[in-house]
Amino acid sequence: MAPVAITGTKKFRNYVGGEWVDAAGGETFESIVPATGDAIGEFPRSTGEDVDRAVAAAKEAYEDWRLTPAPKRAEVLYRFANLLVEHKDDLADLMSREMGKVRVEAAGDVQEAIDMTLYMAGEGRRMFGQTTPSELPNKFQMSVRMPIGVVGVITPWNFPIAIPSWKIAPALVCGNTIVFKPAEDTPLLAERFVELLEESGLPAGVVNVVHGFGEEVGEVLVKHPDVPVITFTGSRETGVRVTHAAADQLKLVHLELGGKNAIVVMDDADLELAVDGIVWSAFGTSGQRCTAASRIVVHEKVYDELQTLLVAAAERMRLGPGWEADTDLGPVINRASIEKIHAYTEIGKDEGATLLTGGEVATGDGLEKGFYYRPTIFGDVEPGMRIAQEEIFGPTTALIKVKDFDEAVRAVNGVKYGLSSAIFTQDVNRAFRAMRDLHTGITYINAGTTGAEVHLPFGGTKDTGNGHREAGQAALDVFTEWKAIYVDYSGKLQRAQIDNE
Ligand code: NAD
C-alpha cells in the first residue's frame, strides 16, 4: 500500500475487473479535508457507462466466485483482516484527515472493520442451514443459503471504513460479487479499502469501485437490471429514492437510514456517568453518527443538575483537527453540513427552545479554515419541536424534561426513527421495562446510544430502515436467499400432504 497522501491532489481511479481505470467521461471531483478545506485527491466523476462496465465485470466474476468454496472465500477475508490490522494506523491517520473524526475514533472505525471481517470470515465454515425430518419415509430435506449475484453497495461518509466492511465482508463470504459506490466525501478511504482487498488476493471483478455522485452513479447502480441486491446506508430521503428506483424490478433492498436517538436520565441515575455517556453519544464524531444522541429525556428532579453538568462538559471540549492528540471535537464533514446544523440552531431558537451553549460556527486558532461547529445544547425543548424530531447530524442535542418513566417512554418513541435508545437508571425493573418498551432496534442500559458490537444485529425500527439488520447473523439474510431442498430416496412417487396418512 502506498504511503498515505495527506496533501496535494493526486489522481485516483475506479477499480473495474481488477484494473484501475479512469471514468469513461474523463471528469473528476476533489475530496476535501474538512479540518482545513484543502484537497486530498482527485477522483473519477463516473457516469452510467462506468457503472455498466463495473456491473459486467462483477457479473462475469460471479460465476467462479459463487462456486469457490465458502471456506476458501473466507481465506481472502482473513488475509484482508490481517492487512487492516497492519495498516490500522495509516488508515486511522487518513480518516482523521479525509473524514475529520478524532484519531481515537478513527482507529475504532478501522477496528470495527477488522472485527466484522473476522466475524464474517468465520461464516465461511458456518453459514448454517437446517435439516429437518420429512413427513414421508425415505426422504431427506434441508435448507441452504444461496448467493444472489451482483450486490450494489452504497455507503455514507461517516464510518468510511467500518460501513463498507459491514456490507462487503458478508456479501463476499456468501458468494456474491460487488459494485461499490462509496460516499463522495470519503473516496480516498474507499480506495485504500479496495487496495487492501486486492492485496488480499481477491480475484479480478469480485469487487469493483465506481466513484462519483449519488444521482449520477448511485441511482444508475440501483436501477441496473443485472444488480439484484442493493445495500444502502444513508439518509432517509435518499433511502426513499432508492426504494422507488428499485421498485420496478422488485429488487432486494436493504436500507440503514437515519436516527433521532434519545437517552433517558431517570431521577435515580448516576449523573456523572450519564454525562459521560451523553457527551460521548451527542458530540462524538461531532454528532455525525446515525446513533448520535440528539435528545436527552430527563426526569424533572435531576434536570437542573444534569443541565449544569452537561453544559460545563460541552464547554470544556477542545475543537481542532482530528489528528491532534488533544482534540475532543473534530470538524463536520463539509460546508453544506455546517449550514444545515446552523439552520437547526435558528429553528430551535424560533421554536422557543433555550440555547444553553454553542449555536455558532467556531472560529479562532485557525478553525475558520475548516468546518467547525461548537457543541450545542438546547434546554426547555418540547418533544414535538423540529429540533426534537428531525435528524440534524451535527453536535447539537436537546434536553426534554419529563415527570416520570411513562412520559419518558412516550417522548423517546414519539419520533419517526427507531435506531438507538438508552436509559440511565439504577432500578432493574425500570431497566427491563425500557428494554421492552423503547421502540428502537438497539437499547443500552447505563451507557450512551452508541457502541454496537459486530456480532449483534444492527439497525432500527420504523423509518430507520426496512426491516433488515446489518451485522451478526442477521446480515446473512441480506446477502443470501434460502433454498429448500427435498431428496426422495424411496424410489417411488410420494406425494406430500397426500401419501402420509
Ligand atoms: P446520503 O443519503 O446523502 O448519501 C449516502 C450515499 O448515497 C452516498 O454514497 C451518496 O452518494 C448516495 N446517494 C445519494 N443520492 C442517491 C441516489 N439518488 N441514489 C443512490 N445513491 C444515492 O447520506 P450521507 O449524508 O452520506 O450520510 C448520512 C446519513 O446516513 C444520515 O442520515 C445517517 O443517519 C445515515 N446513516 C445511517 C446508518 C445506519 O446504519 N442506520 C449508519 C451511518 C449513517
XYZ file of C-alpha atoms and ligand atoms in Angstrom:
545
model
C 0.000 0.000 0.000
C 1.300 3.426 -0.939
C 2.082 5.909 1.850
C -0.922 7.883 2.977
C -1.400 11.020 0.900
C -2.228 13.899 3.208
C -1.902 16.847 0.883
C -1.927 17.513 -2.814
C -4.348 16.426 -5.457
C -3.058 13.085 -6.619
C -5.402 11.491 -9.149
C -7.178 8.285 -8.279
C -9.192 5.867 -10.373
C -12.076 3.444 -10.408
C -11.369 -0.262 -9.954
C -13.120 -2.417 -12.540
C -12.453 -6.052 -13.422
C -9.167 -5.971 -11.485
C -7.838 -2.857 -13.300
C -7.503 0.737 -12.073
C -9.239 2.836 -14.737
C -10.329 6.420 -15.383
C -14.005 7.261 -15.735
C -15.228 6.966 -19.314
C -16.157 10.653 -19.407
C -12.785 11.758 -18.001
C -14.337 14.137 -15.444
C -13.143 14.321 -11.843
C -14.072 15.691 -8.422
C -11.981 16.514 -5.362
C -12.024 15.103 -1.862
C -11.649 17.877 0.715
C -10.087 17.762 4.199
C -12.833 19.150 6.476
C -10.323 20.471 9.022
C -8.553 22.718 6.523
C -10.567 22.895 3.308
C -7.575 21.505 1.351
C -7.998 18.973 -1.442
C -6.669 15.498 -0.656
C -7.107 13.871 -4.060
C -8.950 13.893 -7.336
C -11.393 11.111 -8.192
C -13.262 9.990 -11.285
C -16.691 11.524 -11.616
C -18.207 8.412 -13.087
C -21.321 8.010 -15.191
C -23.682 5.253 -16.253
C -21.119 3.863 -18.692
C -18.703 3.201 -15.826
C -21.460 1.512 -13.844
C -22.227 -0.731 -16.842
C -18.602 -1.818 -17.088
C -18.316 -2.498 -13.391
C -21.550 -4.487 -13.303
C -20.448 -6.523 -16.326
C -17.146 -7.336 -14.590
C -18.946 -8.305 -11.373
C -21.442 -10.429 -13.279
C -18.684 -12.314 -15.059
C -16.699 -12.863 -11.849
C -19.789 -14.141 -10.063
C -19.846 -17.472 -11.909
C -16.476 -18.537 -10.460
C -16.813 -16.821 -7.114
C -20.139 -18.455 -6.244
C -18.539 -21.866 -6.915
C -15.442 -21.106 -4.831
C -15.951 -22.992 -1.534
C -17.039 -20.623 1.227
C -14.036 -21.527 3.456
C -11.759 -20.506 0.547
C -13.659 -17.261 0.083
C -13.180 -16.719 3.807
C -9.406 -17.119 3.483
C -9.348 -13.918 1.435
C -11.218 -12.187 4.242
C -8.761 -13.457 6.856
C -5.906 -12.015 4.788
C -7.847 -8.776 4.413
C -8.375 -8.566 8.187
C -4.631 -9.035 8.714
C -3.885 -6.235 6.267
C -6.353 -3.968 8.050
C -4.521 -4.717 11.304
C -1.175 -3.981 9.645
C -2.470 -0.671 8.222
C -4.709 0.328 11.103
C -2.558 3.356 11.988
C -2.249 4.621 8.383
C -5.966 4.236 7.831
C -6.826 5.993 11.106
C -4.461 8.869 10.229
C -6.027 9.169 6.829
C -9.533 9.032 8.269
C -8.828 11.835 10.728
C -7.891 13.865 7.652
C -10.321 12.889 4.945
C -13.395 12.402 7.130
C -12.335 14.524 10.119
C -13.147 12.337 13.125
C -10.720 12.357 16.029
C -7.863 9.888 15.830
C -9.027 7.549 18.587
C -12.475 7.226 16.994
C -10.883 6.738 13.584
C -8.900 3.811 14.984
C -12.181 2.443 16.379
C -13.751 2.700 12.931
C -10.937 0.611 11.444
C -11.136 -1.834 14.362
C -14.824 -2.320 13.627
C -13.923 -3.326 10.088
C -11.340 -5.777 11.435
C -13.897 -7.287 13.821
C -16.545 -7.521 11.128
C -14.187 -9.084 8.597
C -13.010 -11.708 11.083
C -16.574 -12.481 12.155
C -17.721 -12.898 8.566
C -14.620 -14.908 7.638
C -15.733 -17.336 10.359
C -19.002 -17.726 8.500
C -17.048 -19.416 5.732
C -17.090 -22.543 7.913
C -20.565 -21.992 9.402
C -23.270 -20.390 7.272
C -25.581 -22.931 8.802
C -28.741 -24.156 7.159
C -31.198 -26.606 8.671
C -32.056 -30.251 8.211
C -35.425 -31.439 9.384
C -37.292 -34.760 9.195
C -39.689 -35.379 6.350
C -43.314 -36.394 6.846
C -42.632 -39.221 4.362
C -40.343 -42.252 4.683
C -37.041 -42.394 2.825
C -36.944 -38.725 2.169
C -34.357 -36.137 3.283
C -34.717 -32.380 3.397
C -32.665 -29.356 4.168
C -32.409 -25.621 3.684
C -29.253 -23.914 2.444
C -28.198 -20.325 1.913
C -27.547 -19.422 -1.727
C -25.670 -16.362 -3.002
C -27.750 -13.963 -5.069
C -25.467 -12.303 -7.617
C -24.101 -8.792 -8.033
C -24.628 -6.614 -4.961
C -24.728 -2.823 -5.295
C -23.095 -1.302 -2.187
C -23.812 2.381 -1.492
C -22.310 3.930 1.628
C -22.145 7.218 3.559
C -19.017 9.058 4.703
C -19.427 8.918 8.475
C -17.969 5.424 9.017
C -15.865 5.269 5.865
C -14.061 2.004 6.612
C -16.469 0.290 9.012
C -19.659 0.588 6.945
C -18.161 -0.753 3.690
C -16.883 -3.743 5.702
C -20.361 -4.345 7.162
C -21.664 -4.853 3.661
C -18.751 -6.160 1.638
C -17.451 -8.818 4.069
C -20.776 -10.689 4.467
C -21.684 -10.256 0.793
C -18.363 -11.791 -0.255
C -18.317 -14.728 2.121
C -21.839 -15.591 0.978
C -20.562 -15.830 -2.635
C -21.780 -12.584 -4.194
C -19.750 -10.097 -6.212
C -19.835 -6.365 -5.725
C -20.063 -2.950 -7.298
C -19.208 -0.411 -4.592
C -20.278 3.245 -4.864
C -18.590 4.954 -1.916
C -19.555 8.333 -0.466
C -18.234 11.261 -2.483
C -16.837 12.887 0.684
C -14.516 9.983 1.561
C -13.381 8.380 -1.710
C -9.739 8.021 -0.692
C -10.603 5.790 2.255
C -12.740 3.664 -0.066
C -9.807 3.487 -2.450
C -7.482 2.251 0.327
C -10.077 -0.264 1.452
C -10.229 -1.764 -2.016
C -6.452 -1.687 -2.492
C -6.185 -3.865 0.592
C -8.873 -6.199 -0.712
C -6.922 -6.502 -3.949
C -3.755 -7.253 -1.970
C -5.665 -9.962 -0.090
C -5.887 -11.936 -3.318
C -9.463 -11.270 -4.314
C -9.973 -12.433 -7.920
C -10.457 -9.736 -10.563
C -14.027 -8.477 -10.866
C -15.226 -9.753 -7.491
C -15.168 -6.223 -6.038
C -15.372 -3.161 -8.296
C -15.408 0.502 -7.300
C -17.139 3.292 -9.141
C -16.567 6.732 -7.616
C -18.961 9.594 -8.098
C -22.190 11.219 -7.050
C -25.440 9.718 -5.879
C -27.707 10.872 -8.678
C -25.131 10.160 -11.392
C -23.770 6.817 -10.254
C -25.699 5.529 -7.236
C -29.071 5.746 -8.904
C -27.835 4.079 -12.087
C -26.477 1.238 -9.984
C -29.791 0.900 -8.168
C -31.654 0.677 -11.488
C -29.202 -1.651 -13.227
C -31.007 -4.835 -14.338
C -28.015 -7.048 -13.508
C -27.848 -5.931 -9.871
C -30.466 -7.875 -7.892
C -29.452 -6.640 -4.410
C -28.899 -3.108 -3.146
C -27.460 -2.496 0.300
C -27.682 1.160 1.187
C -26.750 3.223 4.229
C -27.559 6.918 4.205
C -30.292 9.390 4.861
C -33.995 8.619 4.997
C -34.650 10.872 1.993
C -32.152 9.016 -0.178
C -33.444 5.686 1.126
C -36.900 6.564 -0.159
C -35.444 7.454 -3.581
C -33.525 4.185 -3.661
C -36.690 2.263 -2.817
C -38.594 3.935 -5.652
C -35.759 3.397 -8.122
C -35.549 -0.306 -7.256
C -39.273 -0.973 -7.136
C -39.987 -1.610 -10.824
C -37.556 -4.510 -10.851
C -38.619 -5.850 -7.439
C -35.032 -5.747 -6.207
C -33.945 -6.853 -2.781
C -33.230 -3.599 -0.980
C -31.532 -3.313 2.389
C -31.738 0.145 3.980
C -29.977 1.528 7.056
C -31.173 5.111 7.482
C -31.248 7.970 9.942
C -31.929 8.235 13.643
C -33.208 10.636 16.290
C -31.849 8.763 19.238
C -32.628 9.549 22.845
C -31.007 8.975 26.207
C -33.329 8.833 29.224
C -31.878 10.020 32.531
C -34.034 8.946 35.471
C -34.014 10.538 38.927
C -32.008 7.620 40.365
C -29.291 7.758 37.686
C -25.587 8.114 38.367
C -25.442 11.611 36.898
C -21.720 11.751 36.293
C -21.871 8.508 34.375
C -24.871 9.833 32.455
C -22.985 12.998 31.499
C -20.045 10.925 30.251
C -22.442 8.805 28.187
C -24.245 11.857 26.800
C -21.070 13.715 25.844
C -19.728 10.644 24.051
C -23.016 9.943 22.270
C -24.044 13.511 21.418
C -20.684 15.001 20.487
C -18.539 12.016 19.471
C -17.809 12.135 15.729
C -19.195 15.699 16.051
C -22.690 14.233 16.314
C -22.405 12.654 12.877
C -23.306 9.108 13.837
C -26.577 7.505 12.931
C -26.738 6.529 16.618
C -25.907 10.023 17.933
C -27.917 11.110 20.984
C -29.695 14.216 19.798
C -32.363 14.094 22.521
C -31.817 13.821 26.255
C -35.018 12.992 28.116
C -34.500 13.956 31.753
C -36.533 13.389 34.894
C -37.584 16.760 36.334
C -35.937 16.040 39.698
C -32.448 15.888 38.164
C -32.992 18.167 35.168
C -31.271 21.295 36.543
C -28.261 19.427 37.892
C -27.811 17.426 34.705
C -28.114 20.549 32.579
C -25.401 22.322 34.602
C -23.022 19.356 34.415
C -23.647 18.829 30.716
C -23.173 22.436 29.664
C -19.922 22.571 31.645
C -18.701 19.373 29.971
C -19.578 20.677 26.484
C -17.802 23.960 27.133
C -14.654 22.116 28.191
C -14.389 20.365 24.801
C -11.459 21.430 22.672
C -12.171 21.813 18.969
C -9.451 21.076 16.465
C -8.250 18.804 13.682
C -8.957 15.152 14.319
C -5.302 14.218 14.071
C -4.201 16.428 17.009
C -3.913 14.420 20.211
C -5.767 16.895 22.442
C -8.753 17.394 20.146
C -12.112 16.391 21.616
C -14.330 17.546 18.761
C -13.313 17.489 15.116
C -14.891 19.336 12.203
C -18.113 18.337 10.493
C -17.902 16.922 7.016
C -18.449 19.916 4.724
C -19.811 23.415 4.312
C -23.343 22.262 3.489
C -23.358 20.366 6.747
C -22.333 23.461 8.758
C -25.152 25.363 7.088
C -27.703 22.667 7.881
C -26.607 22.443 11.524
C -26.751 26.205 11.934
C -30.169 26.359 10.303
C -31.399 23.982 13.020
C -29.963 26.300 15.686
C -32.098 29.084 14.261
C -35.112 26.772 14.063
C -34.642 25.807 17.723
C -34.480 29.444 18.803
C -37.539 30.318 16.729
C -39.433 27.408 18.255
C -38.808 28.812 21.730
C -36.162 26.391 22.989
C -33.402 27.888 25.156
C -29.926 27.867 23.639
C -27.744 26.900 26.603
C -24.376 26.764 24.882
C -22.835 26.699 21.412
C -25.076 27.515 18.489
C -22.355 29.014 16.345
C -19.654 28.277 13.841
C -16.322 28.020 15.672
C -13.531 30.395 14.698
C -10.110 31.335 16.062
C -6.881 29.263 16.248
C -7.185 28.530 12.524
C -10.596 26.880 12.921
C -12.098 29.236 10.332
C -10.273 27.304 7.591
C -12.300 24.188 8.381
C -15.909 23.278 9.103
C -16.196 23.553 12.886
C -19.360 23.974 14.907
C -19.472 24.477 18.658
C -21.117 21.733 20.724
C -24.675 22.943 21.099
C -27.249 22.199 23.786
C -30.843 23.360 23.821
C -32.925 23.331 27.014
C -36.707 23.552 27.504
C -37.305 21.506 24.385
C -40.785 20.146 23.755
C -40.926 16.652 22.208
C -42.828 17.906 19.160
C -40.358 20.649 18.190
C -38.485 20.162 14.933
C -35.130 20.071 16.750
C -36.532 17.127 18.721
C -37.977 15.367 15.677
C -35.601 15.782 12.744
C -32.111 14.391 12.276
C -29.600 17.268 12.497
C -26.436 15.160 12.108
C -24.190 17.560 13.972
C -23.047 18.347 17.532
C -26.480 19.504 18.697
C -28.586 17.936 21.395
C -31.920 18.809 23.006
C -32.921 18.486 26.675
C -36.525 17.408 27.244
C -37.937 17.483 30.785
C -40.358 14.711 31.866
C -42.286 13.871 35.060
C -41.921 10.102 35.082
C -40.844 6.962 33.240
C -44.019 6.621 31.178
C -43.699 10.164 29.870
C -40.058 9.442 29.045
C -41.022 6.371 27.020
C -43.643 8.370 25.113
C -41.066 11.051 24.304
C -38.451 8.533 23.155
C -40.939 6.714 20.943
C -42.601 9.836 19.586
C -40.378 10.245 16.513
C -40.405 8.602 13.100
C -36.997 6.982 13.560
C -36.143 3.988 15.739
C -32.432 3.252 15.750
C -30.950 3.501 19.234
C -32.093 4.411 22.740
C -30.564 4.404 26.205
C -31.549 4.765 29.824
C -29.559 5.654 32.907
C -31.228 4.187 35.999
C -30.299 2.049 38.993
C -33.737 0.430 39.068
C -33.639 -3.011 37.484
C -37.402 -3.097 36.972
C -37.339 0.154 35.049
C -34.378 -1.043 33.035
C -36.297 -4.133 31.946
C -39.373 -2.097 31.079
C -37.142 0.160 28.984
C -35.697 -2.856 27.154
C -39.241 -3.889 26.317
C -40.944 -0.545 25.683
C -38.384 1.638 23.900
C -39.262 1.021 20.262
C -35.772 1.002 18.746
C -33.532 -1.614 17.178
C -30.896 -1.075 19.870
C -31.257 -0.198 23.579
C -28.455 0.480 26.042
C -28.765 0.355 29.811
C -26.435 2.714 31.680
C -24.485 3.588 28.541
C -24.965 6.107 25.740
C -26.656 5.398 22.400
C -23.518 4.379 20.512
C -21.229 1.400 20.861
C -22.556 -1.505 18.823
C -20.505 -4.691 18.569
C -20.323 -6.556 15.283
C -21.843 -9.872 16.326
C -25.246 -8.456 17.257
C -27.826 -7.264 14.739
C -27.567 -3.556 13.927
C -30.394 -1.448 12.600
C -33.602 0.233 13.555
C -37.363 0.154 13.636
C -39.767 2.474 11.796
C -38.190 4.879 9.280
C -34.632 3.899 10.215
C -34.839 1.066 7.733
C -36.991 -1.509 6.030
C -36.858 -4.362 8.498
C -33.435 -5.758 7.698
C -30.481 -5.783 10.046
C -26.800 -5.393 9.439
C -24.035 -7.306 11.281
C -24.218 -10.589 13.179
C -26.156 -13.497 11.745
C -28.851 -11.118 10.507
C -26.514 -9.792 7.803
C -26.516 -13.181 6.099
C -30.212 -12.768 5.383
C -29.463 -9.692 3.270
C -26.882 -11.420 1.095
C -28.359 -14.896 0.647
C -31.635 -16.448 -0.304
C -32.910 -19.580 1.354
C -33.324 -22.648 -0.778
C -35.323 -25.648 0.417
C -34.090 -28.969 -0.976
C -36.012 -32.278 -0.886
C -34.298 -35.590 -1.680
C -36.598 -38.562 -2.154
C -34.713 -41.888 -1.993
C -37.775 -44.147 -1.777
C -37.724 -44.963 -5.493
C -41.434 -44.228 -5.870
C -43.679 -41.205 -6.192
C -44.509 -39.922 -2.710
C -46.918 -37.013 -2.574
C -46.549 -34.598 0.330
C -49.784 -33.956 2.262
C -51.462 -36.865 0.360
C -49.440 -40.057 0.810
C -48.660 -39.545 4.503
C -51.883 -40.791 6.072
P -26.801 10.361 1.834
O -28.118 9.678 1.799
O -26.725 11.762 1.375
O -25.730 9.559 0.960
C -25.438 8.199 1.188
C -24.927 7.585 -0.092
O -25.993 7.562 -1.039
C -23.785 8.354 -0.769
O -22.858 7.435 -1.301
C -24.497 9.095 -1.883
O -23.674 9.406 -2.978
C -25.553 8.090 -2.291
N -26.723 8.662 -2.967
C -27.196 9.928 -2.907
N -28.285 10.055 -3.698
C -28.509 8.842 -4.248
C -29.495 8.329 -5.133
N -30.475 9.100 -5.613
N -29.425 7.025 -5.470
C -28.461 6.218 -4.999
N -27.492 6.663 -4.165
C -27.515 7.946 -3.787
O -26.281 10.221 3.331
P -24.920 10.773 3.971
O -25.051 12.241 4.186
O -23.755 10.256 3.218
O -24.930 10.017 5.394
C -25.613 10.476 6.483
C -26.898 9.700 6.710
O -26.611 8.316 6.820
C -27.589 10.081 7.999
O -28.973 10.152 7.790
C -27.255 8.919 8.920
O -28.151 8.718 9.990
C -27.254 7.785 7.960
N -26.512 6.645 8.489
C -27.214 5.540 8.888
C -26.551 4.446 9.430
C -27.299 3.215 9.865
O -26.681 2.168 9.959
N -28.588 3.294 10.129
C -25.168 4.486 9.564
C -24.481 5.629 9.150
C -25.172 6.700 8.604
